[in-house]
CSV table of C-alpha atoms in Angstrom, one decimal:
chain,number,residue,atom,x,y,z
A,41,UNK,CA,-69.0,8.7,60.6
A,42,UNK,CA,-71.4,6.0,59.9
A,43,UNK,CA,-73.7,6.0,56.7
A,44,UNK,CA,-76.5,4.1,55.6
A,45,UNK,CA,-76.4,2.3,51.8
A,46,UNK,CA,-73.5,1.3,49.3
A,47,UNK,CA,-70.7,3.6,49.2
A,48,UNK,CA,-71.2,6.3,46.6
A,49,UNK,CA,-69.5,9.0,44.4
A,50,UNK,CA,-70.4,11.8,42.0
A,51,UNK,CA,-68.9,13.7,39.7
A,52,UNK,CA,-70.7,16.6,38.6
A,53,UNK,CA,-69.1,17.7,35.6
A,54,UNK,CA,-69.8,21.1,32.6
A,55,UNK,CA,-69.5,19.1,29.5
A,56,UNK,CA,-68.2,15.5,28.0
A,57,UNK,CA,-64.6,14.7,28.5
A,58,UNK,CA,-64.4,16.5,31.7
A,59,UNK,CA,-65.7,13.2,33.8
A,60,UNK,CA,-62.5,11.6,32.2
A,61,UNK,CA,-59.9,14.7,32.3
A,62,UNK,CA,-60.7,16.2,35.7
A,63,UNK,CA,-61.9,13.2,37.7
A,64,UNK,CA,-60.9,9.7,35.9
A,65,UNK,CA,-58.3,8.9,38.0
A,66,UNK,CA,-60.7,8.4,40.9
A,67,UNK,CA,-64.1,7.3,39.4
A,68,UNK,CA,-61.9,4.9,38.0
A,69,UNK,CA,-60.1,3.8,41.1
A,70,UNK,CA,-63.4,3.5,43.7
A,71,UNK,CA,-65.3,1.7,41.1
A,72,UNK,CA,-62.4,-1.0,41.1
A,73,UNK,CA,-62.8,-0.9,44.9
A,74,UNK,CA,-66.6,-1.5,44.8
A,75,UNK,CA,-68.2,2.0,45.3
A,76,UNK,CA,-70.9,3.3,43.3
A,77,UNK,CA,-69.9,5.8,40.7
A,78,UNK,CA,-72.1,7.8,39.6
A,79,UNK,CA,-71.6,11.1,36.9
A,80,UNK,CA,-73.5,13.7,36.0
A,81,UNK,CA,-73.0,15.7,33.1
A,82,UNK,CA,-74.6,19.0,32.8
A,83,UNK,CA,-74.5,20.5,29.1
A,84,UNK,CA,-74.5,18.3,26.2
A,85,UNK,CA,-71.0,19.7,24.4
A,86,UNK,CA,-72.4,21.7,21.5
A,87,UNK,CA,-69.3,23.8,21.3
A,88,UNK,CA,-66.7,21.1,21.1
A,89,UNK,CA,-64.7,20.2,18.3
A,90,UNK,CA,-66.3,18.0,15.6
A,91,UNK,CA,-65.1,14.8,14.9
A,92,UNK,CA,-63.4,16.5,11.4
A,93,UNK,CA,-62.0,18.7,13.8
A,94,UNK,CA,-64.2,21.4,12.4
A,95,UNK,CA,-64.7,24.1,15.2
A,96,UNK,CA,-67.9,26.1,16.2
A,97,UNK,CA,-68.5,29.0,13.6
A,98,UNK,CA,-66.8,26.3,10.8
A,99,UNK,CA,-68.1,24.8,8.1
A,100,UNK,CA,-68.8,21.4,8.8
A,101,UNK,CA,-69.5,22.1,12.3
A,102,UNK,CA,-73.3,21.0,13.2
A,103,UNK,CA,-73.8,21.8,17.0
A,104,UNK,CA,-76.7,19.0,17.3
A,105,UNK,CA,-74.4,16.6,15.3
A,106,UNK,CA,-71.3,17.2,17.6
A,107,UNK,CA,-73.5,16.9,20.4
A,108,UNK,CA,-74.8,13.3,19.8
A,109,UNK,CA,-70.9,12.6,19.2
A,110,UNK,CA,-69.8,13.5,22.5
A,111,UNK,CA,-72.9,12.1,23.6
A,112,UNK,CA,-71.5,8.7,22.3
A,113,UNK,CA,-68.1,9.6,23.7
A,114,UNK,CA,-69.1,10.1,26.9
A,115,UNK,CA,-71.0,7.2,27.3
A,116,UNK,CA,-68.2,5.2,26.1
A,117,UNK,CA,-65.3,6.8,28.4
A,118,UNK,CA,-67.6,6.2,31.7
A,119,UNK,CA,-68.5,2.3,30.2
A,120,UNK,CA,-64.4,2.1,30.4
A,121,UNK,CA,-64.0,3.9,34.1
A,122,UNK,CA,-66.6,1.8,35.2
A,123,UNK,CA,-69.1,4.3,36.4
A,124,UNK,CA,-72.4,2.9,37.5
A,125,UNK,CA,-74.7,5.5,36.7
A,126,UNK,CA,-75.0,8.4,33.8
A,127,UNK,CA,-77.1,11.3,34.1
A,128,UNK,CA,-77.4,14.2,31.4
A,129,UNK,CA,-79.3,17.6,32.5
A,130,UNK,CA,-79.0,18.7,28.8
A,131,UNK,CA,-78.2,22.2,28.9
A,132,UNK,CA,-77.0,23.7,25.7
A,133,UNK,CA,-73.1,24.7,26.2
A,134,UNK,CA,-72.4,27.8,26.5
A,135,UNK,CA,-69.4,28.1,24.7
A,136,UNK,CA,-65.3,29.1,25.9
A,137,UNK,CA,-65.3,32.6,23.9
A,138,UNK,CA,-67.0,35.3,22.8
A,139,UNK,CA,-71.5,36.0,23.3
A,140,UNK,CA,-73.1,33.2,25.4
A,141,UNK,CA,-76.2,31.4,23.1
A,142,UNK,CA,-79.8,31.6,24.2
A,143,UNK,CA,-80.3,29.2,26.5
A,144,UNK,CA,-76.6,28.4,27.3
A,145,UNK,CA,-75.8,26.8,30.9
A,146,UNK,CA,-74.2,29.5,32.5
A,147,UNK,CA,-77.4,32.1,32.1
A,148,UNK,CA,-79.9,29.1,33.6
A,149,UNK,CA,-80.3,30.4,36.6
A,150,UNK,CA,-78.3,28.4,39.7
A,151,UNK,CA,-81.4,27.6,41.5
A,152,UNK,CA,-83.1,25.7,39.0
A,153,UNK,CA,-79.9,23.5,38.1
A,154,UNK,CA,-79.2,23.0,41.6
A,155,UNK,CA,-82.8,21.8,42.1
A,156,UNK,CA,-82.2,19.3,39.5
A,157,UNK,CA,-79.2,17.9,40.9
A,158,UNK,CA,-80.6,18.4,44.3
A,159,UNK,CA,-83.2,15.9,43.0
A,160,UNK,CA,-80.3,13.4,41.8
A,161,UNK,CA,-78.3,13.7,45.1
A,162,UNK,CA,-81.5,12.5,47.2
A,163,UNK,CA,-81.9,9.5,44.3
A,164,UNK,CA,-78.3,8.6,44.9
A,165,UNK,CA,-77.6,9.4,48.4
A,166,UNK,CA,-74.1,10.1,47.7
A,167,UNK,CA,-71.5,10.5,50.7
A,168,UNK,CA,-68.5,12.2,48.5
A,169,UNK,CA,-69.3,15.0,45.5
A,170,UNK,CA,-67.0,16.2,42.8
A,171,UNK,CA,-66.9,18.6,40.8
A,172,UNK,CA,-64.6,21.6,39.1
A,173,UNK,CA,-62.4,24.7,40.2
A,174,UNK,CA,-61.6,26.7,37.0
A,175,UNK,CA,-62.0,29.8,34.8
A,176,UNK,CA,-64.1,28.6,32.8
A,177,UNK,CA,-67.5,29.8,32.5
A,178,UNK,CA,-70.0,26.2,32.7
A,179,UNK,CA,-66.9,25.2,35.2
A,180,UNK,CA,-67.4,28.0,37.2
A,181,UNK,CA,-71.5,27.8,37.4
A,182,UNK,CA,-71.3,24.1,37.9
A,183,UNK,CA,-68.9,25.3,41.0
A,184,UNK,CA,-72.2,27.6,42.3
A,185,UNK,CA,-75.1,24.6,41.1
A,186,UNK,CA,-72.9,21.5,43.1
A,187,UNK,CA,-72.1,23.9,45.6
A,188,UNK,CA,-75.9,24.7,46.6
A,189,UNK,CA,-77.5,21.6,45.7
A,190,UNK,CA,-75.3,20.0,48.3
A,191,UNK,CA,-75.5,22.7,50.8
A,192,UNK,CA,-79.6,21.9,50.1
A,193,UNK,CA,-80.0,18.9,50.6
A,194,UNK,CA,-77.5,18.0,53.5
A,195,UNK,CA,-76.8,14.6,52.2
A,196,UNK,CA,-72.7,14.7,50.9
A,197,UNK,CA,-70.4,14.5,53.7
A,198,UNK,CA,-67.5,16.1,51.4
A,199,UNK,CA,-67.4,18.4,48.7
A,200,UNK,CA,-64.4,18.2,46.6
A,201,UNK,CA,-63.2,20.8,43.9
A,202,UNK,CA,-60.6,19.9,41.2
A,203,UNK,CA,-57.4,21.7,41.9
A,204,UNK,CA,-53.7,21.4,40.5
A,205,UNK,CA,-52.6,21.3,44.2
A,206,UNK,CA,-54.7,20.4,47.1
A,207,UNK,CA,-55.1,19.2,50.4
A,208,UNK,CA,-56.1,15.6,49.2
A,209,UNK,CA,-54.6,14.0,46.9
A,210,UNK,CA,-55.5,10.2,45.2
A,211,UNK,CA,-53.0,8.2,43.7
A,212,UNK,CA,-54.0,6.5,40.3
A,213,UNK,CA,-51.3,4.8,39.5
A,214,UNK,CA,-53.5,1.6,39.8
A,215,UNK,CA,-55.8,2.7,36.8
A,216,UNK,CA,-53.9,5.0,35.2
A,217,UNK,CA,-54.4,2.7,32.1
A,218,UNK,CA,-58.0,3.1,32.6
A,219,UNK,CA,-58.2,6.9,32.9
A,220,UNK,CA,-55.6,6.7,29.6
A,221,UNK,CA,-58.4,4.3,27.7
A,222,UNK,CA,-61.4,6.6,28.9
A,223,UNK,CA,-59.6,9.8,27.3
A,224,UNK,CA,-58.9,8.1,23.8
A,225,UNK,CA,-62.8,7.3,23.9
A,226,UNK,CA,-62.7,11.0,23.1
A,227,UNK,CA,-60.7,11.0,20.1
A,228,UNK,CA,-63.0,13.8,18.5
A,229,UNK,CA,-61.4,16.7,21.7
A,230,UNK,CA,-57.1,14.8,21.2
A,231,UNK,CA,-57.3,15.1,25.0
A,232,UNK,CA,-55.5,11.4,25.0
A,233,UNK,CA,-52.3,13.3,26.1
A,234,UNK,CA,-50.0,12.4,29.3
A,235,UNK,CA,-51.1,13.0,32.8
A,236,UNK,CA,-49.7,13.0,36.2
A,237,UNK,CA,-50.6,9.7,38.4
A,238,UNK,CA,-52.2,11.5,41.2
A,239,UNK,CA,-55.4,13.5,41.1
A,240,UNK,CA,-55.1,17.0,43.5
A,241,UNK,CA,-58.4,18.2,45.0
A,242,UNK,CA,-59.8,20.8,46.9
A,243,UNK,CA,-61.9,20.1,50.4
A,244,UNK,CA,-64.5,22.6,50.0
A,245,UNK,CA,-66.8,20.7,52.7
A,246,UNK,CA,-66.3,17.8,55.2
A,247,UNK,CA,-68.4,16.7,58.0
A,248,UNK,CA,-66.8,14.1,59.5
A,249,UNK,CA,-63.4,15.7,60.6
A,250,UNK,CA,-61.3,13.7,58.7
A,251,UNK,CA,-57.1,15.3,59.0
A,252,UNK,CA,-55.9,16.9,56.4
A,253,UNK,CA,-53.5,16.1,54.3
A,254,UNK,CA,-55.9,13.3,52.9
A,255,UNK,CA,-55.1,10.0,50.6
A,256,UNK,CA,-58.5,8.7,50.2
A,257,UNK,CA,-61.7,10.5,49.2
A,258,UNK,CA,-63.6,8.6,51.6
A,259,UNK,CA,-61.5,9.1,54.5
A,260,UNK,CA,-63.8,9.4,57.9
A,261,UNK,CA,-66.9,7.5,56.2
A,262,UNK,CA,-68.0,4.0,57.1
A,263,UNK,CA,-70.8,3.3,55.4
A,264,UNK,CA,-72.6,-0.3,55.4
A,265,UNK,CA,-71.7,-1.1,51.6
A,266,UNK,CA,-68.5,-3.1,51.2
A,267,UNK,CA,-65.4,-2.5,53.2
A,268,UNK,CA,-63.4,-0.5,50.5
A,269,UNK,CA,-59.7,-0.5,51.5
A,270,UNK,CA,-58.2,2.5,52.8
A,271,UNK,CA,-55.5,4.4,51.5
């Protein structure tokens, strides 16, 4: 299936540290290969740890404070993966236990995210999204925002989810010591840990009819950007 402009990726991701945890491995690997990368982060990481390893409810923890920390975290961990392009929606997180905050991401309701990254999907024009497949509450509402932002604007030819074991799987062998730099960025979370050299997801959409089991995220695309290799 032909498409016009570069090749292009995006992550949609619920908080900082996810782009580097869930999706690294392959932001890392297709901006190697030349493809625009682009990630979008949708709540600013309140709840997180604080750098003193303070946790929310602590003293010592300062939600604004920990949020321009991961802020600078994040920014840093997509600088080493090579990303092209940051965008923050800025929602407040919403927390992994207990009452939900006023104004935390998973009570915005999905139309009005999904309008904002409908908005960034028609700036970007990507042909492949990604984005999560878990439990947890901003995961599973960024699920339902990528979800119908793509199904709006008809531009993605894939949807991927993250999964543990999919039906595509990318091996990032190549750059597994760039997805290992990118987690240390986010020394405040000790997510630095080991992780498997391949990166499982989930084909939630395809348009181009592409045979599963898949290798390459951009399997069944040409686009008129640079001639990626294929895997």
């Amino acid at each position: 299936m032909q498409f016009a402009g570069p090749r292009t990726l995006l992550a949609v991701h619920a908080h900082p540290g996810d782009e580097s945890t869930s999706t690294g491995g392959a932001l890392a690997r297709y901006a190697r290969h030349g493809a625009r990368t682009v990630v979008v982060t949708c709540t600013n990481g309140e709840f997180d740890d604080a750098p003193s390893g303070a946790v929310p409810g602590e003293v010592g923890h300062h939600p604004q404070a920990v949020a321009s920390h991961r802020r600078a975290e994040l920014l840093a961990a997509c600088d080493v993966l090579g990303v092209t392009d940051v965008e923050l929606l800025g929602y407040h997180d919403s927390g992994h236990t207990g009452e939900v905050p006023a104004g935390g991401f998973c009570t915005i309701p999905v139309e009005t995210a999904a309008g904002r990254l409908a908005a960034l999907i028609e700036h970007y024009q990507p042909q492949v999204v990604l984005t999560h497949y878990s439990s947890h509450r901003d995961h599973m509402h960024v699920n339902r925002v990528a979800k119908l932002a793509v199904h709006r604007t008809g531009i993605p030819a894939k949807l991927y989810l993250t999964a543990r074991d999919g039906s595509t799987t990318i091996d990032i062998s190549e750059v597994a010591d760039v997805k290992r730099k990118a987690l240390r960025c986010h020394a405040s979370q000790q997510v630095h840990g080991a992780f498997d050299v391949q990166e499982h997801y989930f084909r939630a959409l395809d348009t181009t009819d592409a045979p599963l089991p898949e290798t390459d995220l951009f399997a069944g695309i040409v686009t008129s950007g640079p001639d990626l290799p294929r895997w």
